[in-house]
mmCIF file of N, CA and C in Angstrom:
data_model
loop_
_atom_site.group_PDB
_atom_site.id
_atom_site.type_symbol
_atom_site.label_atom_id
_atom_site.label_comp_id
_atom_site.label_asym_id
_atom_site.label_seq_id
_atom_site.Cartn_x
_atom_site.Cartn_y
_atom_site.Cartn_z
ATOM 1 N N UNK A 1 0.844 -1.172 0.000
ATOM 2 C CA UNK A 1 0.000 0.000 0.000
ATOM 3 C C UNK A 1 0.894 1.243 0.000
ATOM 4 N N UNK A 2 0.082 2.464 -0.812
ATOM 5 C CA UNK A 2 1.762 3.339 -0.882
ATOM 6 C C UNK A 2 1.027 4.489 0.058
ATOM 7 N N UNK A 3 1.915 4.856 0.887
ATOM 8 C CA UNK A 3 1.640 6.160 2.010
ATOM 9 C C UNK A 3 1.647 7.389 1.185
ATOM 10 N N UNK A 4 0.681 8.185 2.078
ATOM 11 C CA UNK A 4 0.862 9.592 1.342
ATOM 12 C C UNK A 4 2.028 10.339 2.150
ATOM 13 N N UNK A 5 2.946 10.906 0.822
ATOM 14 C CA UNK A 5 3.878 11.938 1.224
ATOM 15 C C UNK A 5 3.283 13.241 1.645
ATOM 16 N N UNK A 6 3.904 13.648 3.247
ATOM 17 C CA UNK A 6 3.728 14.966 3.455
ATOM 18 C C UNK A 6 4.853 15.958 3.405
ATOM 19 N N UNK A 7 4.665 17.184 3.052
ATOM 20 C CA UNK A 7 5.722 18.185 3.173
ATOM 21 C C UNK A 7 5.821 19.341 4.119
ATOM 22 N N UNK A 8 6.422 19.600 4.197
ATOM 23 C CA UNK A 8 6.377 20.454 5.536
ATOM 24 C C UNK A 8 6.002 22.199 4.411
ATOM 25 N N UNK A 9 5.729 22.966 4.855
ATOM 26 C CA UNK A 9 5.309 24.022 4.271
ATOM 27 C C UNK A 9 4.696 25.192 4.906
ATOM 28 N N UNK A 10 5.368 26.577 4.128
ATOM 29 C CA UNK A 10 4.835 28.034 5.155
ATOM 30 C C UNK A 10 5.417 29.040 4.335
ATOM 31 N N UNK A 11 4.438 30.119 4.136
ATOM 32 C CA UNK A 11 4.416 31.283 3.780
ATOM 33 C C UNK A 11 4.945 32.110 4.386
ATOM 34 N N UNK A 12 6.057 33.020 4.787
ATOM 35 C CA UNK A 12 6.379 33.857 5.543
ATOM 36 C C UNK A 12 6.418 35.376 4.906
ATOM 37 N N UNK A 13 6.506 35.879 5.842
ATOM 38 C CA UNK A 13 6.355 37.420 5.521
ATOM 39 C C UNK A 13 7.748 37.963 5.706
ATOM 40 N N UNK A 14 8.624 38.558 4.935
ATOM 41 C CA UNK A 14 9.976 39.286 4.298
ATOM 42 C C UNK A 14 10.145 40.557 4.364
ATOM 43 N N UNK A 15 10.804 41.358 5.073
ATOM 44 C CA UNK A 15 10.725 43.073 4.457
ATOM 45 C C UNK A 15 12.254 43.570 4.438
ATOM 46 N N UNK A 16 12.613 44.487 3.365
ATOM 47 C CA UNK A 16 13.719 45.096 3.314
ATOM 48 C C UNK A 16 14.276 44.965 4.654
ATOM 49 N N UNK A 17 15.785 45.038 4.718
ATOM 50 C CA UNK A 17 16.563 45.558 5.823
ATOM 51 C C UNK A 17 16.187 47.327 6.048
ATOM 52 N N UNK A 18 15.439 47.581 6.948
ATOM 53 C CA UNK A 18 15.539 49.442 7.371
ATOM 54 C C UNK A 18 16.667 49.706 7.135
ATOM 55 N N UNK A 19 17.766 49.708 7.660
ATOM 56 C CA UNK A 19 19.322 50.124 7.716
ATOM 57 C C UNK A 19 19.691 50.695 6.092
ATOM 58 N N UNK A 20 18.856 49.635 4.900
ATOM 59 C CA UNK A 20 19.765 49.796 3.695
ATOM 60 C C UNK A 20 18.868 50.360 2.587
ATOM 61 N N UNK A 21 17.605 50.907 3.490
ATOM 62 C CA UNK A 21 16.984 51.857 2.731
ATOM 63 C C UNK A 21 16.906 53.538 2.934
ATOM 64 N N UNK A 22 16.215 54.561 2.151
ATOM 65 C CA UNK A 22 16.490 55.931 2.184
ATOM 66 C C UNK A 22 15.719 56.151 3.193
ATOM 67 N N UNK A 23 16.309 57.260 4.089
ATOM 68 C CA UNK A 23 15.466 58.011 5.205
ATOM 69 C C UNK A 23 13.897 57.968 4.810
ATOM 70 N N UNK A 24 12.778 57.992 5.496
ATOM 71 C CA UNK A 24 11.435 58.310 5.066
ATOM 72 C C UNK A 24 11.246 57.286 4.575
ATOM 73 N N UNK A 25 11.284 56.344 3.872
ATOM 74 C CA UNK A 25 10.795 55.409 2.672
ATOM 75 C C UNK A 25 10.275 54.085 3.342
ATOM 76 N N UNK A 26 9.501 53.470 3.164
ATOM 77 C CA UNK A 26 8.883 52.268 4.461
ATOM 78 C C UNK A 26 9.139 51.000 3.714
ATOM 79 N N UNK A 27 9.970 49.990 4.652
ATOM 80 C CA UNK A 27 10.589 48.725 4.126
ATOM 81 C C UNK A 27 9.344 48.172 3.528
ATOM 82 N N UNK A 28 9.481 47.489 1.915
ATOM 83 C CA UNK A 28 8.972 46.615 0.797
ATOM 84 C C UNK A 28 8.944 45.142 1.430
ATOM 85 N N UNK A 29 7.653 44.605 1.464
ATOM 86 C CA UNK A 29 7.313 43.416 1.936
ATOM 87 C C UNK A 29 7.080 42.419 0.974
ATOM 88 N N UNK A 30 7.661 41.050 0.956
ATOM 89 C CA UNK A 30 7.078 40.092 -0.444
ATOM 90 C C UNK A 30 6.988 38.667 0.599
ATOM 91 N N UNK A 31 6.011 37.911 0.105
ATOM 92 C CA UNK A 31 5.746 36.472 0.556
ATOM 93 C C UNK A 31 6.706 35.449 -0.076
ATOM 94 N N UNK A 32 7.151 34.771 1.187
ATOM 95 C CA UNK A 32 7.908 33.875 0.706
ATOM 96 C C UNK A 32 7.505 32.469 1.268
ATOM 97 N N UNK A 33 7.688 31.637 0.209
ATOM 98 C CA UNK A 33 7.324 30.608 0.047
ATOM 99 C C UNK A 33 8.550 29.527 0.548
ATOM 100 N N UNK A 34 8.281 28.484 1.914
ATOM 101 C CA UNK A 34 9.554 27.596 2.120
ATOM 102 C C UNK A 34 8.268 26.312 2.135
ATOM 103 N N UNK A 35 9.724 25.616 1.627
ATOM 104 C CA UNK A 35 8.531 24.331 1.457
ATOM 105 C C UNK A 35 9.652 23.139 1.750
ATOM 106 N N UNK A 36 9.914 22.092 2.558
ATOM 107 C CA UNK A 36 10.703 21.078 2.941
ATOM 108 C C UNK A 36 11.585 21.152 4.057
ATOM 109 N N UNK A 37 12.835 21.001 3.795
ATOM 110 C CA UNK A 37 14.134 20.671 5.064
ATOM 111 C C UNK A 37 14.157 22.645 5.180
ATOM 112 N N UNK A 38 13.517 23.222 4.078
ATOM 113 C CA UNK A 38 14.044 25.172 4.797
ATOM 114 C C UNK A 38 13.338 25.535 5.461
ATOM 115 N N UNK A 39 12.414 24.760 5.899
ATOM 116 C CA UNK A 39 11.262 25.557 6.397
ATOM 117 C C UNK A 39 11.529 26.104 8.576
ATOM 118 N N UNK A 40 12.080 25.274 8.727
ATOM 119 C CA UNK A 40 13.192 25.137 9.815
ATOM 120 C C UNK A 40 14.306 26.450 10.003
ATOM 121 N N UNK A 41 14.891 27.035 8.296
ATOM 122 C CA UNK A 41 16.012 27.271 8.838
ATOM 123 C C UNK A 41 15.633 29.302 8.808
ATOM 124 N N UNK A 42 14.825 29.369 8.614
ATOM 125 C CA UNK A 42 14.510 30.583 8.403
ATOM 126 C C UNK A 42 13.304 31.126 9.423
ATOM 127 N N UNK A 43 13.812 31.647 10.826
ATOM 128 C CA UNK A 43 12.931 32.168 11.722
ATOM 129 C C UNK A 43 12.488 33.361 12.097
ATOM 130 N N UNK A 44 12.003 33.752 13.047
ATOM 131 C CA UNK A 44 11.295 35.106 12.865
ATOM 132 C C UNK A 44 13.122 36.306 13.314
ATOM 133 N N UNK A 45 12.638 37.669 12.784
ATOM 134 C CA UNK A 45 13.943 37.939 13.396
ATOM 135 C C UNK A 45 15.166 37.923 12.582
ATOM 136 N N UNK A 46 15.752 36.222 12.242
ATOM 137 C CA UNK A 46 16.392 36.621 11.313
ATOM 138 C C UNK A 46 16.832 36.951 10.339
ATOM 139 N N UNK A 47 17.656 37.026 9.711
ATOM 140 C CA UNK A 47 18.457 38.260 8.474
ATOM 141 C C UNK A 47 19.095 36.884 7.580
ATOM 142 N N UNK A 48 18.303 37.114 6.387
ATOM 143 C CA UNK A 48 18.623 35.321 5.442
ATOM 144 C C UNK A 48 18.360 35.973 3.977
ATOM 145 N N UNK A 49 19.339 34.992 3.171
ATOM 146 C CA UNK A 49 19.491 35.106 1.915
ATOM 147 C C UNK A 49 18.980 33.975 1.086
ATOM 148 N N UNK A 50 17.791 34.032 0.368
ATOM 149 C CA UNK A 50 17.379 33.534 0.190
ATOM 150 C C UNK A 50 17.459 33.106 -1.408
ATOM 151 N N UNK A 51 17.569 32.176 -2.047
ATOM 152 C CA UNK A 51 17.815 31.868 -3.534
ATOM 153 C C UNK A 51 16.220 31.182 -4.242
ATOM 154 N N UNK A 52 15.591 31.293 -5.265
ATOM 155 C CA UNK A 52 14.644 30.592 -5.968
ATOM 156 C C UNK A 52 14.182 31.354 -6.888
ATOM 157 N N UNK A 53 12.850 31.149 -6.805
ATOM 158 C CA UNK A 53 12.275 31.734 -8.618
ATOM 159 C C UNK A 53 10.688 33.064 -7.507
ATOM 160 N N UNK A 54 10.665 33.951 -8.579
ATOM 161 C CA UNK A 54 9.650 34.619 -8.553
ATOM 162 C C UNK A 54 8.264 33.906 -9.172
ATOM 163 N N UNK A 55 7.395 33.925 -8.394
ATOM 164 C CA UNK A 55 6.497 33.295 -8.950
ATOM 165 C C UNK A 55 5.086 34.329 -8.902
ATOM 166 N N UNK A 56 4.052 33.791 -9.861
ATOM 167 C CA UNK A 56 2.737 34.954 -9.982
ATOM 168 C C UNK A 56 1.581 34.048 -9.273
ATOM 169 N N UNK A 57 0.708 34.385 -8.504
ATOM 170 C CA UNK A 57 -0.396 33.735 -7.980
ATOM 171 C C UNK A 57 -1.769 33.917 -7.872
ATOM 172 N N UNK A 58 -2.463 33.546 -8.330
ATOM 173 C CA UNK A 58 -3.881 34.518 -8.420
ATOM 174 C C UNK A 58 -4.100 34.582 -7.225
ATOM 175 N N UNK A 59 -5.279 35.288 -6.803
ATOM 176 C CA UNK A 59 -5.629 35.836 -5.753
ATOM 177 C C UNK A 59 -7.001 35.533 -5.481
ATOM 178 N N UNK A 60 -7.077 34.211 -5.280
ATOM 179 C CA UNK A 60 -8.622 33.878 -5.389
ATOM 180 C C UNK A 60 -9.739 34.225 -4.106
ATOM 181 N N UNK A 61 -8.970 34.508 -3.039
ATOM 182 C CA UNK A 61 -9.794 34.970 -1.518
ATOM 183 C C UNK A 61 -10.591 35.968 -2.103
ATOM 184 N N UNK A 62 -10.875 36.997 -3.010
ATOM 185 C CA UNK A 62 -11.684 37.739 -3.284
ATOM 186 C C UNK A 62 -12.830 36.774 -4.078
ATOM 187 N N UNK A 63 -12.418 36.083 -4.924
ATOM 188 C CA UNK A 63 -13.688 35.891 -4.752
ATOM 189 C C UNK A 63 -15.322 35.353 -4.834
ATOM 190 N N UNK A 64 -15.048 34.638 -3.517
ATOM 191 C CA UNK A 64 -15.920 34.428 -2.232
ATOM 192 C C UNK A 64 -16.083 35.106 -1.099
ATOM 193 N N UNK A 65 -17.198 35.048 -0.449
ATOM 194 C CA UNK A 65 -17.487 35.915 0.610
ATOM 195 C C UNK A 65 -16.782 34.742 1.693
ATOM 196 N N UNK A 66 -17.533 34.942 3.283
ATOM 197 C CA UNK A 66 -16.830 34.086 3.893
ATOM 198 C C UNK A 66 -17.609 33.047 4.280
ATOM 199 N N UNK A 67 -16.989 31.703 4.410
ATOM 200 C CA UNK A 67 -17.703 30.441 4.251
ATOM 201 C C UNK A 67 -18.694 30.278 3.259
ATOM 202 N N UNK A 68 -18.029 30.901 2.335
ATOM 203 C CA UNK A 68 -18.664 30.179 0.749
ATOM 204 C C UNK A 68 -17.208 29.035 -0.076
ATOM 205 N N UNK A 69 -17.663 28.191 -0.675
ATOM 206 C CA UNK A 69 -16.800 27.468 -1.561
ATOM 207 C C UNK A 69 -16.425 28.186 -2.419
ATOM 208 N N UNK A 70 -15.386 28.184 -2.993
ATOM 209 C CA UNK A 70 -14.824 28.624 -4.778
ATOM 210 C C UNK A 70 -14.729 27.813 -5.610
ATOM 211 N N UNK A 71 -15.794 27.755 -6.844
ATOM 212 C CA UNK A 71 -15.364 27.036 -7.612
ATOM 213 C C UNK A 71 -15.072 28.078 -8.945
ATOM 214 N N UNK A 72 -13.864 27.306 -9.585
ATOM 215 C CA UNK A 72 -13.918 28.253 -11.000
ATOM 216 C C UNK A 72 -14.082 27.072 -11.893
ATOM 217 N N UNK A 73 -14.915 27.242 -13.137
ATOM 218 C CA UNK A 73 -14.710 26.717 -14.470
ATOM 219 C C UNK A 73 -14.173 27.407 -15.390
ATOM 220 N N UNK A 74 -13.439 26.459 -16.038
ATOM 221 C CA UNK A 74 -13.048 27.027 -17.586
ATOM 222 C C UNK A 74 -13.600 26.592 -18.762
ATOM 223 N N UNK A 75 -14.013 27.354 -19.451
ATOM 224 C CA UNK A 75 -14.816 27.057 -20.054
ATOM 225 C C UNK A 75 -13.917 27.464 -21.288
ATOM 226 N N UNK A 76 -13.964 26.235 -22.193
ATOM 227 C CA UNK A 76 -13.006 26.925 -23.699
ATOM 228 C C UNK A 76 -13.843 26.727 -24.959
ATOM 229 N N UNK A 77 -14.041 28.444 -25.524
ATOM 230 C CA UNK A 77 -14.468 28.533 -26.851
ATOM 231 C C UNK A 77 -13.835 27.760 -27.946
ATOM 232 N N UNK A 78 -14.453 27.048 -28.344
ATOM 233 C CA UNK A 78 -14.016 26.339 -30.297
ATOM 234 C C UNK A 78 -13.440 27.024 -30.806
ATOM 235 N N UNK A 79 -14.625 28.360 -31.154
ATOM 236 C CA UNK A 79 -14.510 29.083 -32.155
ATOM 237 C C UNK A 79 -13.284 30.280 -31.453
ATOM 238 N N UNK A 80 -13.059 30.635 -30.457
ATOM 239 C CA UNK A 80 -11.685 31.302 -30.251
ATOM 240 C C UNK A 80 -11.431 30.850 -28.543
ATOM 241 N N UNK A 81 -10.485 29.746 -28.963
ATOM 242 C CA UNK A 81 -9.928 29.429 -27.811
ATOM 243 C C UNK A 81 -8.594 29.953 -26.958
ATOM 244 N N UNK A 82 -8.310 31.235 -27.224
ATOM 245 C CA UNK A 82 -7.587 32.021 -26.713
ATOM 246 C C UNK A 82 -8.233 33.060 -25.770
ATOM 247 N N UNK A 83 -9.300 32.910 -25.194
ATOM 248 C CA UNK A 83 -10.290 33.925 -24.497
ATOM 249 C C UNK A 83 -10.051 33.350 -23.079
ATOM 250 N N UNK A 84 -9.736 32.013 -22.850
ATOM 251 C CA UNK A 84 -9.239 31.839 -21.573
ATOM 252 C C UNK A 84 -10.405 31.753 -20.869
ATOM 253 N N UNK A 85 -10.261 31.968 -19.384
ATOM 254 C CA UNK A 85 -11.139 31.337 -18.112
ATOM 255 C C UNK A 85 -12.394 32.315 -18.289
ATOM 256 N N UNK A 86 -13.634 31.564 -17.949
ATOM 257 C CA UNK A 86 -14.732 32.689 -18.260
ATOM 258 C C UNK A 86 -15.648 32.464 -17.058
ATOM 259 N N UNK A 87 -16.627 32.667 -16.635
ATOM 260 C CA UNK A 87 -17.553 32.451 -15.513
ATOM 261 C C UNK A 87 -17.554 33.354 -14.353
ATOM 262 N N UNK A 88 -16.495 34.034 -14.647
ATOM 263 C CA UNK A 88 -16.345 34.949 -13.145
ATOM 264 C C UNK A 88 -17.467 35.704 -12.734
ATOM 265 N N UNK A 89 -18.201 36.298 -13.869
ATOM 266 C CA UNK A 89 -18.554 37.865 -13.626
ATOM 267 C C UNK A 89 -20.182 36.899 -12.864
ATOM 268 N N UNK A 90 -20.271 35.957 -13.067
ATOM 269 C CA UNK A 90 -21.446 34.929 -12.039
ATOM 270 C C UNK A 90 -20.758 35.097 -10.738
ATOM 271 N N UNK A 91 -19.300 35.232 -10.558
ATOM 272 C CA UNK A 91 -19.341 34.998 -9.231
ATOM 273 C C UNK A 91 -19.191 36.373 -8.139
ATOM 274 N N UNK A 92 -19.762 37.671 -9.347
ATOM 275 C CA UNK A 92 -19.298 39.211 -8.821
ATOM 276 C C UNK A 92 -17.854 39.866 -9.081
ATOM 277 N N UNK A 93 -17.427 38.965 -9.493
ATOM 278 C CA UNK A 93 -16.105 39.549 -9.800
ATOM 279 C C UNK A 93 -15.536 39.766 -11.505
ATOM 280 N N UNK A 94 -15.154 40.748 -11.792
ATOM 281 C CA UNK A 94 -14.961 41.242 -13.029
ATOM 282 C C UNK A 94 -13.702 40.557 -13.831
ATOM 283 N N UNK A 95 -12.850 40.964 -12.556
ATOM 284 C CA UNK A 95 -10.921 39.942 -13.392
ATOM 285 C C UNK A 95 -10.120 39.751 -12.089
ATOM 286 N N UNK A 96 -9.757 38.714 -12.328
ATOM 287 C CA UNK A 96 -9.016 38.356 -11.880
ATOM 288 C C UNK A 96 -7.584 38.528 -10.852
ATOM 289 N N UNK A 97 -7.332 38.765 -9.846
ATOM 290 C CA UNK A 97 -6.069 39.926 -9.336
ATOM 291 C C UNK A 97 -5.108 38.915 -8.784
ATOM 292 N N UNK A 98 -3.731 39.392 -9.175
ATOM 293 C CA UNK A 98 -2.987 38.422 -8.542
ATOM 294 C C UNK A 98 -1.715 38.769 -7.975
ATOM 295 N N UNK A 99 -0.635 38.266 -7.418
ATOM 296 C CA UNK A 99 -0.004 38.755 -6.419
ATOM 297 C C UNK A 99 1.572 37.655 -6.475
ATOM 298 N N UNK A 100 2.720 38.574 -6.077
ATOM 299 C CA UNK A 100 4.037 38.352 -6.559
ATOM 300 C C UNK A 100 4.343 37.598 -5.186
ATOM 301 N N UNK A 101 4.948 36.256 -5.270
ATOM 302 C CA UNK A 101 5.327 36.011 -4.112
ATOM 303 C C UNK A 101 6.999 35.340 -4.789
ATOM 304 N N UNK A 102 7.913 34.627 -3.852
ATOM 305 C CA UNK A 102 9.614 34.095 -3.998
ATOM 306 C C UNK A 102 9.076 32.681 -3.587
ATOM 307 N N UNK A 103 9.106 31.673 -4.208
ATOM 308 C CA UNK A 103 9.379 30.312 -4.012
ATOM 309 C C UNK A 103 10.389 30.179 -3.784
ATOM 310 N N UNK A 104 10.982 29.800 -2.324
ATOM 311 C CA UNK A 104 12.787 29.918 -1.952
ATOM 312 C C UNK A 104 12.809 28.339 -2.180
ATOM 313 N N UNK A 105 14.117 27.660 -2.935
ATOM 314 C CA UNK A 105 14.297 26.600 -2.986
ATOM 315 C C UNK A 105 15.906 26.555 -1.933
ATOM 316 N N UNK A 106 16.506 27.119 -1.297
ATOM 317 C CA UNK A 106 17.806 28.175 -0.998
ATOM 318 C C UNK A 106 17.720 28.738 0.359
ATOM 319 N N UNK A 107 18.257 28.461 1.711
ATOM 320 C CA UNK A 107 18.113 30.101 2.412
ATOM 321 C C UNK A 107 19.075 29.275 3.220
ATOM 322 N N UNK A 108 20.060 30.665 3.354
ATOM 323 C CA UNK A 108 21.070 30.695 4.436
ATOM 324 C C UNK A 108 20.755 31.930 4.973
ATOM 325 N N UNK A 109 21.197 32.174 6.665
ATOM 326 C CA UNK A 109 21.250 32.884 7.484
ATOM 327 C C UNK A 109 22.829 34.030 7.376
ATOM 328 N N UNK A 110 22.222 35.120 6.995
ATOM 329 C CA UNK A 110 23.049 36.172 6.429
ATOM 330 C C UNK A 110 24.237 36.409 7.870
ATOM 331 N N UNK A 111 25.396 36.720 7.410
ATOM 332 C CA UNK A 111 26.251 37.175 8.433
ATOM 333 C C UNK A 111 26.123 38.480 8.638
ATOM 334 N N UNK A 112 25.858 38.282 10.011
ATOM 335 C CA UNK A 112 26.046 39.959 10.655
ATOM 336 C C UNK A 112 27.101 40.327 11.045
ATOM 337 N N UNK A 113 27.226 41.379 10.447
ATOM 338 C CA UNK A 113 28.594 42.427 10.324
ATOM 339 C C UNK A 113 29.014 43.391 11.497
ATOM 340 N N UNK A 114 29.278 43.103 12.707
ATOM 341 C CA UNK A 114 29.459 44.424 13.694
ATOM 342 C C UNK A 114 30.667 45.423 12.922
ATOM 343 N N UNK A 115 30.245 46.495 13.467
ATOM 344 C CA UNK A 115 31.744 47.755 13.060
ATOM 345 C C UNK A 115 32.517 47.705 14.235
ATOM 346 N N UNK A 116 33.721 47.417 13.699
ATOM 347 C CA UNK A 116 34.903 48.165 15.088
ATOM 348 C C UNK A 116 35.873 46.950 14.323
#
């Protein structure tokens, strides 16, 4: 009988170093994605360099309200099948929105540098 594989997995939240940005300007936040043996090595706090791919994600929490299901169909035209996913505007929503997150396959814990 074959077992199901689990993976360990977590979204974390990333923001510029303050120190290495301009006076006034408010540290840039992106989601990062650890998924296996990294998920361990990257904790709150610290300062890590992280290696993988940029990835695009739709943003489907919009939409449904709350404790409703999401379903999407795709529905593909014959006659022009380049029109892509259709059904939305049934579900209140017009297009689609989506959102930049880092799939880290990579992360080491950055060295901190004291002065003197």
């Amino acid at each position: 009988m074959e077992r199901p594989a689990y993976v360990s997995f977590r979204t974390c939240g990333f923001q510029e170093n303050a120190d290495e940005i301009p006076a006034g300007s408010m540290p840039r936040t992106l989601d990062v994605i650890l998924r296996g043996d990294i998920v361990e090595k990257a904790k709150a706090g610290d300062k890590c360099v992280f290696s993988g791919t940029l990835i695009v994600i739709p943003d489907v929490s919009q939409l449904a309200a709350t404790g409703e299901r999401i379903e999407v169909v795709s529905k593909v035209d014959t006659r022009n099948p380049t029109e892509g996913v259709s059904g939305l505007k049934a579900l209140g929503c017009r297009e689609l929105t989506y959102r930049i997150a880092f799939l880290a396959s990579f992360v080491q814990r950055a060295e901190v540098r004291r002065p003197g």
